[in-house]
CSV table of C-alpha atoms in Angstrom, one decimal:
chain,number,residue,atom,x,y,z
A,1,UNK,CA,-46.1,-34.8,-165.1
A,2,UNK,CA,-44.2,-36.9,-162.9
A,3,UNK,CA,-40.3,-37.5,-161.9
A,4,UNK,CA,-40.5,-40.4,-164.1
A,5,UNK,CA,-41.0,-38.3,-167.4
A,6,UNK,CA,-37.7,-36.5,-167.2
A,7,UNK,CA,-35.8,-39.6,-165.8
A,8,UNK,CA,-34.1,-40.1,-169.4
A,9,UNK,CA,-33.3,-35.8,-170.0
A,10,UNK,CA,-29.2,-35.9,-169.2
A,11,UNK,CA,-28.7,-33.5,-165.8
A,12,UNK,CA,-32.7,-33.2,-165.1
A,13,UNK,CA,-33.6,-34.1,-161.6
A,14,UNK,CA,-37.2,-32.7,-161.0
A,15,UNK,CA,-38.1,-31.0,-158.0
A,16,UNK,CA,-41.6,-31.9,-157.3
A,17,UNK,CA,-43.4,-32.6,-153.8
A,18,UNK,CA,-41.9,-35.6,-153.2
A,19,UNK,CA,-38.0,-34.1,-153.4
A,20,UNK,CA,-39.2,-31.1,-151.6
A,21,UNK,CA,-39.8,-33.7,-149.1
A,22,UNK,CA,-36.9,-35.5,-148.7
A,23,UNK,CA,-34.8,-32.6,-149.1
A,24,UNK,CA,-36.6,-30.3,-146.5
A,25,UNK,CA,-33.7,-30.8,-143.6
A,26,UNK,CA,-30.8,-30.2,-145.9
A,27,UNK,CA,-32.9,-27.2,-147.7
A,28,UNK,CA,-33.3,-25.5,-144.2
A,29,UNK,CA,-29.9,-26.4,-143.5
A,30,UNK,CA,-28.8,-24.3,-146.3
A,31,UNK,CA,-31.1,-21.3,-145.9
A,32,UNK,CA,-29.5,-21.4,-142.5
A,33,UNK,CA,-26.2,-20.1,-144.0
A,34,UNK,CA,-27.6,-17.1,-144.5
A,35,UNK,CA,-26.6,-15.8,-141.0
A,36,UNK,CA,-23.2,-15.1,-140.9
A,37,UNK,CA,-22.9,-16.6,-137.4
A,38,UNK,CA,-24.6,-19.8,-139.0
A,39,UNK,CA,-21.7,-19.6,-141.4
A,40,UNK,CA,-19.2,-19.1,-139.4
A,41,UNK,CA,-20.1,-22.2,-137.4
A,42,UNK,CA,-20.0,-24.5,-140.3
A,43,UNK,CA,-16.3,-23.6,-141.3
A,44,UNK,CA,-15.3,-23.7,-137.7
A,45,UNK,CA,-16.9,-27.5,-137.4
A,46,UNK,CA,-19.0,-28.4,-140.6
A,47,UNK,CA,-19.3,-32.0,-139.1
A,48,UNK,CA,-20.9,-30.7,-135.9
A,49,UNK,CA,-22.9,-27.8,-137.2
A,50,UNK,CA,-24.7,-30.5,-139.7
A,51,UNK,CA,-25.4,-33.4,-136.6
A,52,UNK,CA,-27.7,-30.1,-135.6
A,53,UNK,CA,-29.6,-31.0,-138.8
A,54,UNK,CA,-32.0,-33.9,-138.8
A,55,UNK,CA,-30.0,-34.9,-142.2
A,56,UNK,CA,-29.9,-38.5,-143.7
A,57,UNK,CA,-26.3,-39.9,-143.9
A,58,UNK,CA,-26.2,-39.7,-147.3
A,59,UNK,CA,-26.8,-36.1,-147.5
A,60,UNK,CA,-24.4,-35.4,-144.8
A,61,UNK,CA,-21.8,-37.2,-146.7
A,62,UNK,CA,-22.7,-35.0,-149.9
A,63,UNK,CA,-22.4,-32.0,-147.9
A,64,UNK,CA,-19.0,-32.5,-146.4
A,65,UNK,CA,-18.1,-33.8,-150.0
A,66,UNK,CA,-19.3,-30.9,-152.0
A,67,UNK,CA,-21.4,-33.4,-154.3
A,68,UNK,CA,-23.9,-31.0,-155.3
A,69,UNK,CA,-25.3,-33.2,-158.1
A,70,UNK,CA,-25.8,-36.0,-155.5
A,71,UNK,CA,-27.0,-33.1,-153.0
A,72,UNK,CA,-29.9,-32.2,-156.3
A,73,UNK,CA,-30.6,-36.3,-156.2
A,74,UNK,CA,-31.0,-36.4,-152.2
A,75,UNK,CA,-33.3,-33.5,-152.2
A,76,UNK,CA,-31.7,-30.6,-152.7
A,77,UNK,CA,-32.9,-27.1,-154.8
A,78,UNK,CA,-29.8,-25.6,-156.3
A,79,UNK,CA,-31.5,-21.8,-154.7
A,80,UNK,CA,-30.5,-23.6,-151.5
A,81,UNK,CA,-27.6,-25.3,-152.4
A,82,UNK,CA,-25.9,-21.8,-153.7
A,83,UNK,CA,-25.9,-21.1,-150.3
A,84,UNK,CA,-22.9,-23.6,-149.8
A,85,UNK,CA,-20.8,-22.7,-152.5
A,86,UNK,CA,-21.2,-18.7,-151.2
A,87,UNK,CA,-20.3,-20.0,-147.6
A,88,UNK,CA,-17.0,-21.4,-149.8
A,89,UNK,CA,-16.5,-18.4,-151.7
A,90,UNK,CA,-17.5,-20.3,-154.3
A,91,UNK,CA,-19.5,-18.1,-157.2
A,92,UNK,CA,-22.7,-20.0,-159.1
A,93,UNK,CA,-21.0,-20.3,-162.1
A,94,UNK,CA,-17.8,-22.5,-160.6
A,95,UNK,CA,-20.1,-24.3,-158.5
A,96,UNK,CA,-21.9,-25.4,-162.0
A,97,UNK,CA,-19.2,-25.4,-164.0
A,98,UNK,CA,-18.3,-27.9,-161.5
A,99,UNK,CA,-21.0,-30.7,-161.8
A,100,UNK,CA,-21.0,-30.3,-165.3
A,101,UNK,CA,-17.3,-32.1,-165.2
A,102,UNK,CA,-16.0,-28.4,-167.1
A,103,UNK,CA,-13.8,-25.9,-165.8
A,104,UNK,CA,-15.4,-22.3,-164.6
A,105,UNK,CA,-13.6,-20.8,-167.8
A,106,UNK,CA,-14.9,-23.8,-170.0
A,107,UNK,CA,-18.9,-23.5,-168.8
A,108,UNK,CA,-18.9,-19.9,-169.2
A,109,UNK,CA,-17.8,-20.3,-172.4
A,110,UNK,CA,-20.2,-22.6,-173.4
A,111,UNK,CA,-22.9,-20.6,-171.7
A,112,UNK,CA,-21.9,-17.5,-173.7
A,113,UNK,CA,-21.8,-19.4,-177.1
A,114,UNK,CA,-25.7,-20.1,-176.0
A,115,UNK,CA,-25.5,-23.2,-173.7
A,116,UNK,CA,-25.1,-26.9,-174.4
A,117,UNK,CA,-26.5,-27.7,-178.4
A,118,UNK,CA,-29.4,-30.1,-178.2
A,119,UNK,CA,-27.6,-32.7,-180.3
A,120,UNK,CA,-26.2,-35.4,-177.5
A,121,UNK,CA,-27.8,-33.9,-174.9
A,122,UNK,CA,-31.7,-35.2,-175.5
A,123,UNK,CA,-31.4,-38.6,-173.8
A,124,UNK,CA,-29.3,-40.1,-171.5
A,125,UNK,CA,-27.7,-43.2,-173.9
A,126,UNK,CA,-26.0,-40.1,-175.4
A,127,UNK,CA,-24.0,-39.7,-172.8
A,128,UNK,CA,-22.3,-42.4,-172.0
A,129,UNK,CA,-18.7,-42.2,-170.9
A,130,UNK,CA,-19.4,-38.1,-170.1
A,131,UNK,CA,-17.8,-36.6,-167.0
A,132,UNK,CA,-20.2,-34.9,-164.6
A,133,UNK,CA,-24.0,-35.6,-164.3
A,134,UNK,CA,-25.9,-32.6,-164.8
């Protein structure tokens, strides 16, 4: 299977060879953040910790921004990305709440009344006008 066959599943961006790829840089720069003097570095000066990065503008932009759905697009694992919102003080579950469009309060909800129902949430054309992207 290819990228290509989940392109119309609503929030599925695969992460095959070819995102691995593209993501490597902002990956590692992730992983980084798990030394707390790494950490403390990026809150002191996250532009200048990240121009240490070999990074493509657009994923420095999503970086700074907190985009972490267009982080996922640019090449990004959410096992890496987890490593930003914990930097934040940030837990998972806000982080995701998050690019779902939903409050932390309103995705764990959902997630305890079993997740999202399958009914909407097959193809993309079923979400139009939707807040969030994943």
């Amino acid at each position: 299977m290819t990228a290509a066959d989940f392109a119309n599943i609503p929030g599925t961006v695969l992460f095959d060879a070819q995102q691995s790829r593209k993501g490597y840089a902002l990956n590692q720069f992730c992983m980084s953040l798990m030394q707390s003097a790494n950490r403390e570095r990026f809150r002191a000066d996250e532009p200048a910790y990240l121009a240490e990065w070999p990074l493509t503008p657009e994923q420095r932009e999503a970086v700074l921004a907190r985009d972490m759905n267009r982080c996922l697009a640019l090449g990004g694992n959410v096992y890496f990305l987890v490593k930003i919102a914990a930097t934040d003080g940030i837990s998972v579950q806000e982080m995701v709440g998050g690019m779902t469009g939903m409050s932390e309060a309103d995705y764990r909800a959902m997630m305890l009344r079993g997740g999202r129902p399958i009914e909407g949430n097959r193809y993309l054309h079923e979400w139009s006008g939707r807040k969030g992207s994943v």
